[in-house]
Amino acid sequence: MKKLFLFFASLMSLNYLYAQEPVLSPLDTLTSNVASINSKLDVMKRLKLSGYIQAQYQIADSAGQESFAGGNFKSGVDKRFAVRRGRFKAAYTSPADERGVSTSQYVLQIDVSEKGLAIKDAYILLTDKWTGWIQLKAGMFDRPFGHEIGYSSSTRESPERGRMSQILFPGERDLGATIAIQGHKTSNWNWLRIEGGLFNGTGAPSAGADASDFDKKKDFIGRITVNKSSASEKVKYGFGASVYNGGFRVDADTVYTVGADMAGVNGYKIQDGKFKGKYAERKYMGVNAELSVAWAPGITSVRAEYIQGDQVGTSSSSSSPKAAVTSYVYKRAFNGAYFYFLQNIGNSPLQAIVKYDWYDPNTDVEGDAIGRTVDGTTGNKSFNTADVRFDTWGLGLAYRWDSNVKITAYYDMVKNETSKNLTSTSGKPSYTKDLHDNVFTLRVQIKF
Amino acid sequence: MKKLLYILLLVAISFEMTAQKVIIKGSDTVLPLSQKEAENYMKQNAGASITIIGGGSGVGIAALMDGTTDIAMSSRKLKMDERLKLQEAGTAFKEVIIANDALSVIVNPANKVSQLTREQLEAIYTGKIKNWKEVGGEDLQIVAYSRESSSGTYEFFKEHVMARKNYASSVLNMPATGAIIQSVSQTKGAIGYVGLAYVNNEVKDIAVSYDKGKNYVNANMANAQNKTYPIVRPLFYYYPTAKESNVKAFINFILSTAGQKIVEQVGYIPLK
């Protein structure tokens, strides 16, 4: 009987214990649930997934033509469909403090197209937690030079960067590390940014390629930029200056530079015949400026950038090398620039695009001097098609279907320098007159 | 019977399709005004449903960019960067000023200080003045409260009162205006700034001088309307032109005589 009593007593006490649990009101439960959802949402907000696909159709003037409007056309092809870019980006940002400073960021971006899979960005970004002014970036990312290199392809109005940007900085990115100094978002000095860093100099890999460094020398890139808005918030302007000081090891004996032969005819002459293992220099200086004005006809934007310097390339190209150079190298002084004029049509989703760019790979020669025969007995060589200047006008219209979709129709009109001495040779087109190499691009972009 | 059901169903569907549903996001300053206007508007328009969410002007404008709001409430003008982003997003938009707001500087009711110059306010919020005795009060540390940097009020105060100088790191950023009222009411050495409509008996508003101490003016409806009170700003609605047909009736209501009367009732400055 005593046992039975104890059993019931313990059952009752258990029930009493359960009854002590607080009963939450519906409002408290809701508040608690919302707080729980908010904390989970805060974590999810730190991870940002974004991407875009650019599908396009192009019509070229000539089958198999060389082009900087998305790459050369294959032999016999003058019309093509292509996935120009298929990007997917994941960025994790640590929580920001009240100044808007996040102390760390992880970014990984890939590109998928018919050419394969390529890594575009893979970097870490650390911001000092005390002042929020100093940032360290390391990995693979856009070279901090000028404006067009770092301007996203999804936002850029013309389908491609100018010829100069593509030749000097193929793939835009490189492997390296930079230090940047800039006031945080709520600082009065946020308008000024100074950055500099060291890079391999090899650029980012194309799909399936290896862009590991092949020499000991690291390239320095530095930039100072200013970005401000007027007090009325109707005008935004920016300007900057950049330097590039680098080079690469040459695995060939001979380096050529511009010079005259015995008869005084300019061409390339041997500067050093025992150059193997030595380093060729790449030195650029650039300035850029941007202005946007909001007024009655719609937002008007103009952008310009000018770069000049010394570039070392091969006999057939002035493009920056992505791998060890085993052929003779040629030193050239170059310059180039681009100008954008962009006019949003009123408050509509239409935007008119006018772009002009030039790239002169060798400012020491022009016109008929290119291709002129030189006396080769002392090893001198003639200027060739790699020394031809190109001027490109681009006209386009962009239509923003909605916040995700942009449709762009754009026509590149390419004009090359001509020389009566550059007749057609071994598959190369004749530069005695302007080449038929204009390109029309119709592109649809979806971005999220 | 079956036909009747079909008709009822069709009526229900068409009603649902034509019912006005509006989402409004953004400025906490504009929030109470939008709520009151929406209440009155919905009373007069049975089919209308208006949802209002705060968070700050920056939050509202970001929602306008990503298409998750019909109207963005803002206590500041759009920035040029935001205009460019809206252009990039293909979002054509319109701007409407729905009312004006006086920004009140508030302290704890136990604080003896009742007036400050703009220069003193700037010095307090930049951290140069740290004790109330430096501005004629008792020996008490100043605890300055501000809104978060995404708030339009934060930026307006920085630009118009602090002459674009930086907030001191000691200034405490609060997520909402209500939190500033609560903190100031509970902290003897506190100072904050809020929209006039938020001021209540738990806090004391400070008279402000913009002529280096010659004239001090309190924030109230009369002083704001006769433009003697200096810290007054317009309140904006931004909406995509594509959604104009959905939001226009509500905006017209706010701009009407009845709507502007509500503006005054809530504590804001009517346009006329």
XYZ file of C-alpha atoms in Angstrom:
720
model
C 0.000 0.000 0.000
C 2.838 2.300 0.904
C 4.547 1.507 -2.404
C 1.346 2.245 -4.304
C 0.994 5.572 -2.503
C 4.597 6.472 -3.308
C 4.056 5.565 -6.975
C 1.015 7.854 -7.281
C 2.792 10.594 -5.340
C 5.752 10.497 -7.730
C 3.413 10.532 -10.738
C 1.672 13.615 -9.348
C 4.962 15.373 -8.599
C 6.115 14.655 -12.171
C 2.918 16.181 -13.481
C 3.487 19.184 -11.219
C 7.005 19.595 -12.588
C 5.705 19.637 -16.141
C 3.085 22.155 -15.132
C 5.892 24.537 -14.052
C 7.042 25.035 -17.667
C 6.125 28.603 -18.662
C 3.310 28.931 -21.158
C 4.238 31.532 -23.794
C 1.606 33.888 -25.145
C 1.043 33.752 -28.923
C 2.762 37.155 -29.227
C 5.827 35.950 -27.291
C 5.980 32.818 -29.442
C 5.741 34.901 -32.604
C 8.425 37.322 -31.377
C 10.684 34.432 -30.478
C 10.128 32.789 -33.871
C 10.771 36.044 -35.754
C 13.988 36.575 -33.766
C 15.073 33.041 -34.609
C 14.289 33.520 -38.328
C 16.067 36.889 -38.337
C 19.239 35.436 -36.861
C 19.223 32.666 -39.489
C 18.516 35.221 -42.208
C 21.431 37.367 -41.034
C 23.778 34.428 -41.557
C 22.309 33.733 -45.017
C 22.631 37.396 -46.004
C 26.383 37.147 -45.542
C 26.574 34.668 -48.411
C 25.771 36.339 -51.701
C 25.330 34.278 -54.834
C 25.253 36.122 -58.122
C 25.908 35.491 -61.765
C 25.064 36.259 -65.332
C 24.936 34.654 -68.742
C 25.615 36.533 -71.951
C 24.252 34.760 -75.006
C 25.021 36.469 -78.286
C 24.823 36.327 -82.055
C 27.492 38.022 -84.147
C 27.864 38.883 -87.788
C 31.374 39.637 -89.055
C 32.338 41.458 -92.252
C 34.640 38.626 -93.333
C 34.826 34.915 -92.652
C 37.681 33.944 -90.363
C 38.567 37.523 -89.445
C 40.625 38.510 -86.444
C 38.517 40.318 -83.876
C 38.591 41.874 -80.436
C 34.805 41.669 -80.246
C 34.768 38.337 -78.438
C 37.707 36.604 -80.107
C 38.740 35.679 -83.646
C 36.235 34.056 -85.989
C 37.237 30.572 -87.023
C 38.217 29.943 -90.602
C 35.203 30.064 -92.890
C 32.926 31.486 -90.181
C 31.363 34.943 -90.393
C 28.275 34.383 -88.215
C 28.217 32.699 -84.863
C 26.235 32.067 -81.713
C 28.223 32.091 -78.511
C 27.962 32.111 -74.758
C 30.333 34.997 -74.260
C 30.302 34.753 -70.493
C 28.615 32.385 -68.062
C 29.532 33.602 -64.628
C 28.699 32.297 -61.188
C 30.023 34.099 -58.142
C 29.890 33.253 -54.456
C 30.933 35.873 -51.927
C 30.862 35.473 -48.182
C 31.228 38.672 -46.177
C 31.690 38.735 -42.427
C 29.185 40.847 -40.429
C 29.649 44.595 -40.812
C 30.028 46.909 -37.858
C 28.208 50.239 -37.514
C 30.739 51.888 -39.872
C 29.846 49.338 -42.549
C 33.241 47.639 -42.131
C 33.403 43.885 -42.744
C 36.713 42.445 -41.684
C 36.869 39.555 -44.135
C 35.475 38.459 -47.449
C 35.766 35.278 -49.507
C 35.129 35.504 -53.258
C 35.093 32.759 -55.856
C 33.919 33.293 -59.424
C 33.929 30.877 -62.319
C 33.193 31.297 -66.005
C 31.505 28.590 -68.062
C 31.129 28.816 -71.822
C 31.574 26.637 -74.923
C 35.318 27.203 -74.433
C 35.253 25.393 -71.112
C 35.501 26.253 -67.448
C 37.822 28.974 -66.174
C 38.468 30.534 -62.795
C 37.893 34.273 -62.874
C 38.179 35.359 -59.245
C 39.504 33.519 -56.235
C 40.595 35.870 -53.505
C 40.384 36.853 -49.888
C 39.864 40.391 -48.665
C 40.832 41.386 -45.146
C 40.011 44.791 -43.656
C 41.676 46.025 -40.500
C 39.149 46.035 -37.697
C 40.570 49.041 -35.869
C 40.386 51.840 -38.416
C 38.563 50.033 -41.223
C 40.867 51.889 -43.633
C 43.407 49.256 -44.677
C 42.578 46.292 -46.885
C 44.685 43.315 -47.880
C 43.611 41.395 -50.966
C 45.304 38.203 -52.075
C 44.609 35.603 -54.736
C 43.372 36.054 -58.302
C 41.501 39.266 -59.060
C 41.329 42.270 -61.391
C 44.571 44.168 -61.775
C 44.163 47.531 -60.032
C 44.991 49.578 -63.132
C 42.773 52.262 -64.672
C 39.009 52.015 -64.829
C 37.941 49.663 -67.624
C 39.858 46.633 -66.327
C 37.908 46.463 -63.083
C 34.567 47.531 -64.547
C 32.284 44.498 -64.566
C 31.445 42.962 -67.929
C 27.836 42.632 -66.792
C 27.579 46.394 -66.226
C 29.812 47.634 -69.036
C 27.789 49.124 -71.864
C 29.934 47.973 -74.818
C 30.098 44.193 -75.248
C 33.881 44.119 -74.879
C 36.697 46.161 -73.406
C 38.770 48.202 -75.786
C 41.585 46.651 -77.826
C 44.215 48.329 -75.614
C 42.820 46.791 -72.408
C 42.622 43.337 -73.996
C 46.201 43.448 -75.303
C 47.876 44.887 -72.226
C 45.832 43.011 -69.635
C 44.509 39.799 -71.205
C 41.865 38.231 -68.961
C 41.952 41.381 -66.747
C 42.988 39.341 -63.695
C 46.314 38.274 -62.294
C 47.633 36.417 -59.266
C 48.992 38.627 -56.538
C 48.397 40.633 -53.391
C 47.551 44.284 -52.822
C 47.260 46.721 -49.962
C 44.591 49.404 -50.299
C 43.968 52.441 -48.115
C 40.504 53.968 -48.193
C 38.214 55.514 -45.593
C 35.256 53.344 -44.654
C 31.782 54.120 -45.985
C 30.880 56.638 -43.301
C 34.279 58.341 -43.380
C 34.739 61.753 -44.981
C 37.776 60.319 -46.783
C 35.897 57.500 -48.494
C 36.337 59.348 -51.827
C 40.092 58.667 -51.955
C 41.635 55.248 -52.590
C 45.310 54.374 -52.828
C 46.336 50.844 -53.652
C 49.340 48.941 -54.791
C 50.574 45.391 -54.948
C 52.705 42.730 -56.523
C 51.556 40.289 -59.186
C 52.950 37.331 -61.114
C 52.413 39.207 -64.364
C 51.162 36.151 -66.206
C 47.468 37.057 -66.041
C 44.575 34.732 -65.333
C 44.344 31.337 -67.018
C 42.052 30.738 -69.980
C 39.761 27.716 -69.847
C 41.870 24.610 -69.308
C 45.155 26.544 -69.278
C 47.818 26.989 -66.636
C 48.852 30.524 -65.687
C 51.377 29.675 -62.994
C 54.272 32.094 -62.839
C 57.314 31.215 -64.935
C 59.866 33.667 -63.591
C 61.170 35.197 -60.356
C 60.226 38.784 -61.134
C 56.993 40.147 -59.687
C 55.197 43.084 -61.257
C 54.149 46.166 -59.310
C 50.788 47.790 -60.023
C 49.703 50.957 -58.214
C 46.705 53.215 -58.533
C 45.279 56.299 -56.883
C 41.630 57.154 -57.489
C 39.186 59.846 -56.471
C 35.407 59.399 -56.587
C 33.018 62.114 -55.453
C 29.429 63.262 -55.857
C 28.177 66.837 -55.799
C 26.154 68.027 -52.794
C 23.032 67.977 -54.994
C 23.676 64.272 -55.742
C 23.105 65.013 -59.430
C 26.746 64.830 -60.506
C 29.287 62.105 -59.874
C 32.889 62.354 -60.980
C 36.075 60.430 -60.567
C 39.620 60.371 -61.832
C 42.745 58.368 -61.248
C 46.309 57.584 -62.202
C 47.951 54.154 -62.481
C 51.415 52.723 -62.950
C 52.651 49.288 -63.990
C 56.265 48.338 -63.486
C 57.076 44.757 -64.331
C 58.697 42.394 -66.714
C 59.322 38.785 -67.561
C 62.198 36.416 -68.199
C 62.944 35.824 -71.864
C 64.010 32.334 -72.918
C 65.419 33.442 -76.269
C 68.757 34.973 -77.213
C 67.744 38.103 -79.046
C 65.906 41.245 -78.098
C 65.095 43.801 -80.784
C 64.450 47.494 -80.474
C 63.515 50.219 -82.942
C 66.508 51.462 -84.932
C 67.833 52.242 -88.386
C 69.833 49.999 -90.682
C 73.028 51.036 -92.491
C 70.986 52.896 -95.095
C 69.036 54.798 -92.450
C 65.789 52.875 -92.922
C 63.966 52.381 -89.654
C 63.027 48.926 -88.517
C 64.044 46.629 -85.697
C 67.688 46.155 -84.837
C 69.285 43.785 -82.376
C 69.741 45.415 -78.985
C 71.149 42.361 -77.261
C 72.036 39.027 -78.813
C 72.695 37.319 -75.491
C 69.452 38.109 -73.776
C 68.432 34.585 -72.791
C 67.589 34.432 -69.090
C 67.412 38.224 -68.771
C 64.277 40.210 -67.994
C 62.294 42.313 -70.450
C 60.527 45.330 -68.976
C 56.845 46.249 -69.109
C 56.239 49.826 -67.982
C 52.885 51.595 -68.320
C 51.422 54.826 -67.017
C 47.766 55.687 -67.322
C 45.195 58.296 -66.381
C 41.425 57.934 -66.329
C 38.397 60.157 -65.690
C 34.654 59.533 -65.365
C 31.669 61.886 -65.119
C 27.927 61.189 -64.752
C 25.260 63.894 -64.713
C 21.560 63.403 -63.968
C 19.537 65.982 -65.886
C 16.280 66.280 -67.815
C 17.253 64.266 -70.927
C 18.398 61.390 -68.675
C 21.693 60.423 -67.101
C 24.689 61.285 -69.268
C 28.001 59.543 -68.595
C 31.401 60.050 -70.155
C 34.524 58.035 -69.432
C 38.043 58.221 -70.771
C 41.359 56.531 -70.171
C 44.784 56.999 -71.716
C 47.759 54.649 -71.300
C 51.276 54.851 -72.667
C 54.431 52.945 -71.982
C 56.914 50.327 -73.094
C 55.809 46.844 -73.993
C 57.818 43.820 -74.996
C 56.162 41.332 -77.318
C 56.944 38.997 -80.139
C 57.354 39.748 -83.831
C 53.685 38.991 -84.484
C 52.022 40.482 -81.406
C 52.423 43.152 -78.762
C 50.155 41.265 -76.363
C 51.371 40.656 -72.809
C 52.726 37.102 -72.527
C 50.903 34.477 -70.432
C 53.707 31.913 -70.602
C 57.487 31.799 -71.026
C 58.566 33.472 -74.285
C 60.944 31.290 -76.312
C 60.974 33.354 -79.502
C 62.849 36.619 -80.119
C 61.291 39.585 -78.368
C 60.603 43.113 -79.618
C 60.519 46.292 -77.571
C 57.842 48.791 -78.562
C 56.670 52.134 -77.196
C 52.871 52.209 -77.341
C 49.900 54.380 -76.503
C 46.164 53.947 -76.530
C 42.923 55.333 -75.162
C 39.175 54.945 -75.062
C 36.215 57.288 -74.699
C 32.656 56.360 -73.801
C 29.640 58.599 -74.268
C 26.495 57.116 -72.723
C 23.085 58.729 -72.791
C 20.114 57.274 -71.029
C 17.072 58.261 -73.046
C 15.025 60.222 -70.532
C 13.707 58.049 -67.751
C 13.291 55.102 -70.130
C 15.166 51.772 -70.005
C 16.966 52.684 -73.254
C 20.560 53.819 -73.375
C 22.541 55.029 -76.378
C 26.222 54.022 -76.479
C 29.043 55.667 -78.397
C 32.580 54.425 -77.892
C 35.877 55.222 -79.519
C 39.195 53.590 -78.799
C 42.602 53.388 -80.342
C 45.670 51.306 -79.762
C 48.989 52.102 -81.382
C 51.387 49.273 -80.528
C 54.413 51.132 -81.868
C 54.409 54.913 -81.746
C 57.821 55.080 -83.455
C 56.404 54.056 -86.803
C 53.393 54.867 -88.931
C 51.934 54.507 -92.409
C 54.090 53.216 -95.230
C 57.141 52.888 -92.965
C 55.513 49.720 -91.685
C 56.653 46.823 -93.780
C 59.385 48.776 -95.583
C 62.271 46.463 -96.443
C 65.385 46.913 -94.327
C 68.926 45.712 -94.811
C 68.920 42.355 -93.065
C 72.623 41.674 -93.245
C 73.151 42.935 -89.713
C 70.069 41.144 -88.471
C 67.703 44.104 -88.828
C 64.026 43.343 -89.393
C 61.137 45.276 -90.901
C 58.187 46.592 -88.984
C 55.190 44.341 -89.545
C 51.495 43.884 -88.889
C 52.111 43.818 -85.119
C 52.990 47.528 -85.431
C 49.713 48.593 -87.050
C 47.507 51.057 -85.194
C 43.783 50.328 -84.878
C 40.970 52.830 -84.287
C 37.528 51.499 -83.375
C 34.206 53.282 -83.239
C 31.346 51.506 -81.535
C 27.671 52.447 -81.714
C 25.052 50.651 -79.690
C 21.718 50.659 -77.975
C 21.004 48.895 -74.704
C 17.499 48.028 -73.554
C 16.928 47.030 -69.950
C 14.002 44.663 -70.174
C 13.789 44.504 -66.390
C 16.196 44.499 -63.471
C 17.641 41.143 -64.645
C 17.593 41.274 -68.423
C 19.591 43.550 -70.716
C 19.545 43.393 -74.501
C 22.349 45.133 -76.389
C 22.740 45.740 -80.105
C 26.226 47.004 -80.914
C 28.255 47.648 -84.044
C 32.065 47.801 -83.999
C 33.616 49.738 -86.866
C 37.316 48.904 -86.942
C 39.768 50.979 -88.941
C 43.389 49.917 -89.281
C 46.431 51.931 -90.248
C 47.375 51.166 -93.851
C 50.722 50.729 -95.543
C 51.487 50.026 -99.174
C 54.296 47.798 -97.882
C 52.016 45.439 -95.974
C 50.747 43.202 -98.710
C 49.194 39.847 -97.959
C 51.710 37.276 -96.760
C 51.430 33.734 -95.444
C 47.799 33.844 -94.415
C 48.006 37.403 -93.022
C 45.600 39.856 -94.623
C 46.827 42.785 -96.670
C 47.009 46.097 -94.814
C 47.307 48.150 -97.957
C 43.722 49.185 -97.302
C 41.242 49.022 -94.446
C 40.320 45.445 -93.593
C 36.732 44.260 -93.724
C 36.582 43.442 -90.039
C 33.562 45.214 -88.571
C 31.352 43.173 -86.245
C 27.692 43.404 -85.282
C 26.756 41.906 -81.906
C 23.309 41.197 -80.551
C 23.561 40.159 -76.922
C 21.040 39.127 -74.293
C 22.227 39.127 -70.717
C 20.451 37.700 -67.723
C 21.877 38.636 -64.363
C 20.845 37.756 -60.856
C -26.644 26.254 -58.626
C -23.488 25.275 -60.479
C -23.728 28.415 -62.629
C -24.133 30.553 -59.532
C -20.985 29.033 -58.079
C -19.057 29.767 -61.275
C -20.264 33.367 -61.253
C -19.280 33.802 -57.614
C -15.904 32.286 -58.345
C -15.358 34.603 -61.311
C -16.399 37.613 -59.233
C -14.010 36.551 -56.487
C -11.143 36.097 -58.958
C -11.781 39.411 -60.696
C -11.998 41.160 -57.319
C -8.710 39.621 -56.302
C -7.148 40.690 -59.588
C -8.337 44.288 -59.308
C -7.702 44.672 -55.572
C -5.007 47.256 -54.913
C -2.026 45.753 -53.087
C 0.814 48.091 -52.286
C 4.073 47.373 -50.467
C 5.936 50.350 -49.018
C 9.445 50.027 -47.548
C 12.061 52.366 -46.186
C 12.505 55.318 -43.876
C 11.530 54.893 -40.234
C 10.912 58.643 -40.158
C 8.243 58.383 -42.844
C 6.851 55.132 -41.398
C 4.275 56.556 -38.935
C 2.995 58.977 -41.551
C 2.631 56.242 -44.162
C 0.861 54.022 -41.621
C -1.681 56.690 -40.718
C -2.267 57.623 -44.339
C -2.680 53.959 -45.268
C -5.175 53.362 -42.432
C -7.354 56.196 -43.638
C -6.965 55.278 -47.283
C -7.932 51.647 -46.650
C -11.010 52.771 -44.721
C -12.169 54.629 -47.804
C -11.079 51.921 -50.263
C -12.239 48.543 -49.029
C -10.309 46.561 -51.657
C -6.990 48.211 -50.930
C -4.243 46.498 -48.953
C -1.165 48.490 -48.029
C 1.769 46.880 -46.230
C 4.369 49.180 -44.699
C 7.832 48.070 -43.587
C 10.550 50.271 -42.026
C 14.295 49.730 -41.843
C 15.710 53.018 -43.105
C 15.823 55.018 -46.335
C 18.716 52.919 -47.677
C 16.720 49.733 -47.170
C 13.755 51.174 -49.083
C 15.886 52.345 -51.993
C 17.654 48.968 -52.157
C 14.214 47.322 -52.318
C 13.272 49.672 -55.167
C 16.375 48.491 -57.052
C 15.644 44.804 -56.617
C 11.927 45.232 -57.301
C 10.669 44.108 -53.892
C 8.705 47.250 -53.091
C 6.123 49.380 -54.867
C 7.152 52.558 -53.073
C 10.408 53.451 -51.313
C 10.041 55.879 -48.405
C 13.049 58.127 -47.923
C 13.986 60.991 -45.642
C 16.796 62.002 -48.025
C 17.189 62.500 -51.744
C 18.487 59.680 -53.906
C 22.263 59.548 -54.162
C 23.916 59.666 -57.573
C 25.238 56.139 -57.089
C 21.686 54.961 -56.462
C 20.441 56.770 -59.578
C 23.097 54.959 -61.626
C 22.174 51.603 -60.106
C 18.485 52.182 -60.829
C 19.429 53.052 -64.400
C 21.470 49.848 -64.647
C 18.510 47.897 -63.295
C 16.276 49.504 -65.933
C 14.019 50.903 -63.227
C 12.493 54.163 -64.408
C 11.174 55.906 -61.318
C 9.367 59.005 -60.107
C 10.003 61.154 -57.054
C 7.238 62.742 -54.975
C 7.624 64.945 -51.902
C 4.775 63.974 -49.592
C 5.523 66.177 -46.562
C 8.263 67.985 -44.696
C 9.767 66.982 -41.390
C 11.428 68.944 -38.630
C 14.291 67.095 -36.953
C 14.158 67.558 -33.184
C 17.172 67.350 -30.933
C 16.137 65.626 -27.709
C 17.608 65.086 -24.248
C 16.490 63.418 -21.056
C 13.809 65.494 -19.245
C 16.082 65.664 -16.182
C 18.744 67.489 -18.191
C 18.901 71.226 -17.393
C 20.275 72.174 -20.783
C 17.486 73.432 -23.023
C 19.287 75.072 -25.919
C 22.329 74.398 -28.095
C 23.953 76.026 -31.093
C 24.637 74.126 -34.296
C 28.353 74.354 -33.543
C 27.816 72.793 -30.097
C 25.768 69.977 -31.639
C 28.544 69.385 -34.159
C 31.122 69.295 -31.345
C 29.005 66.863 -29.312
C 28.510 64.451 -32.207
C 32.132 64.657 -33.368
C 33.285 63.917 -29.816
C 34.924 67.284 -29.074
C 32.419 68.093 -26.306
C 32.059 65.159 -23.956
C 30.454 66.601 -20.811
C 27.257 68.560 -20.298
C 29.101 71.095 -18.118
C 30.865 72.305 -21.296
C 27.520 73.563 -22.619
C 26.085 74.924 -19.382
C 24.771 71.723 -17.877
C 25.791 69.662 -14.891
C 28.966 67.609 -14.606
C 27.686 64.601 -16.486
C 29.106 62.605 -19.361
C 27.263 63.047 -22.667
C 25.870 59.863 -24.216
C 25.124 60.663 -27.869
C 22.669 58.522 -29.823
C 22.322 58.400 -33.572
C 20.581 56.293 -36.195
C 22.456 53.686 -38.217
C 24.362 54.713 -41.338
C 21.645 53.262 -43.627
C 19.225 55.839 -42.234
C 18.417 58.966 -44.210
C 18.113 60.852 -40.912
C 21.717 59.873 -40.073
C 22.938 61.361 -43.331
C 20.740 64.458 -43.151
C 21.993 65.244 -39.633
C 25.606 64.711 -40.715
C 25.226 66.974 -43.726
C 23.099 69.788 -42.277
C 24.013 69.866 -38.604
C 27.525 68.416 -38.488
C 28.734 70.217 -41.635
C 29.611 66.804 -43.162
C 32.057 65.956 -40.376
C 32.364 62.383 -39.148
C 30.430 61.015 -36.191
C 32.664 60.181 -33.238
C 33.202 56.471 -32.669
C 31.633 56.908 -29.206
C 28.247 57.810 -30.733
C 25.830 54.928 -30.262
C 23.971 53.891 -33.412
C 20.416 52.710 -32.861
C 18.453 50.552 -35.298
C 15.230 52.575 -35.063
C 13.926 55.970 -33.983
C 11.837 54.382 -31.238
C 15.015 52.960 -29.731
C 16.524 56.460 -29.561
C 13.452 57.814 -27.762
C 13.582 54.932 -25.303
C 17.327 55.256 -24.680
C 17.206 59.034 -24.221
C 14.242 58.727 -21.850
C 16.164 56.221 -19.704
C 19.637 57.827 -19.743
C 20.173 61.093 -17.902
C 23.178 62.213 -19.954
C 21.709 61.211 -23.300
C 21.150 63.283 -26.424
C 19.571 62.171 -29.692
C 17.755 63.411 -32.775
C 14.412 62.213 -34.102
C 11.639 63.335 -36.411
C 9.234 65.796 -34.773
C 6.418 63.256 -34.948
C 8.260 60.943 -32.575
C 8.772 63.485 -29.779
C 6.744 62.660 -26.651
C 6.671 63.520 -22.942
C 9.391 61.016 -22.094
C 12.015 63.249 -23.729
C 12.732 66.976 -23.851
C 13.323 68.812 -27.107
C 16.173 71.311 -27.348
C 15.980 74.776 -28.927
C 18.573 75.127 -31.663
C 20.474 78.171 -32.896
C 21.867 78.435 -36.407
C 23.179 81.976 -35.887
C 25.809 81.232 -33.244
C 23.528 81.771 -30.271
C 21.606 84.920 -31.245
C 18.274 83.155 -31.670
C 17.190 79.763 -30.379
C 14.172 78.058 -31.901
C 12.286 74.979 -30.750
C 11.106 72.327 -33.176
C 7.358 72.574 -33.511
C 4.778 72.781 -36.241
C 4.482 76.570 -36.219
C 8.233 77.219 -36.280
C 8.733 74.683 -39.044
C 5.924 76.169 -41.148
C 7.141 79.747 -40.743
C 10.648 78.477 -41.539
C 12.270 79.861 -38.369
C 13.259 76.356 -37.270
C 16.340 75.481 -39.346
C 16.433 71.666 -39.379
C 13.613 70.864 -41.792
C 13.778 68.389 -44.661
C 11.460 67.002 -47.328
C 10.164 63.432 -47.115
C 10.106 61.455 -50.341
C 8.279 58.634 -52.014
C 10.092 56.960 -54.915
C 8.193 54.528 -57.092
C 8.822 52.700 -60.381
C 6.850 54.284 -63.228
C 5.839 50.765 -64.255
C 3.841 50.563 -61.003
C 2.313 54.027 -61.262
C -1.219 52.782 -61.920
C -1.072 50.732 -58.713
C 0.283 53.429 -56.401
C -0.994 56.666 -57.902
C -4.365 56.676 -56.121
C -2.702 56.300 -52.721
C -0.153 59.029 -53.441
C -2.891 61.339 -54.700
C -4.713 60.713 -51.432
C -1.642 61.778 -49.407
C -1.268 64.925 -51.501
C -4.974 65.768 -51.176
C -6.318 68.179 -48.559
C -7.465 65.231 -46.431
C -4.088 63.534 -46.751
C -2.175 66.692 -45.827
C -4.431 67.121 -42.800
C -3.250 63.694 -41.640
C 0.340 64.860 -42.229
C -0.240 67.622 -39.689
C -2.073 65.345 -37.253
C 0.818 62.892 -37.185
C 3.269 65.699 -36.472
C 4.828 66.409 -39.842
C 4.791 69.632 -41.825
C 2.168 69.697 -44.580
C 3.210 70.851 -48.035
C 0.605 73.624 -48.173
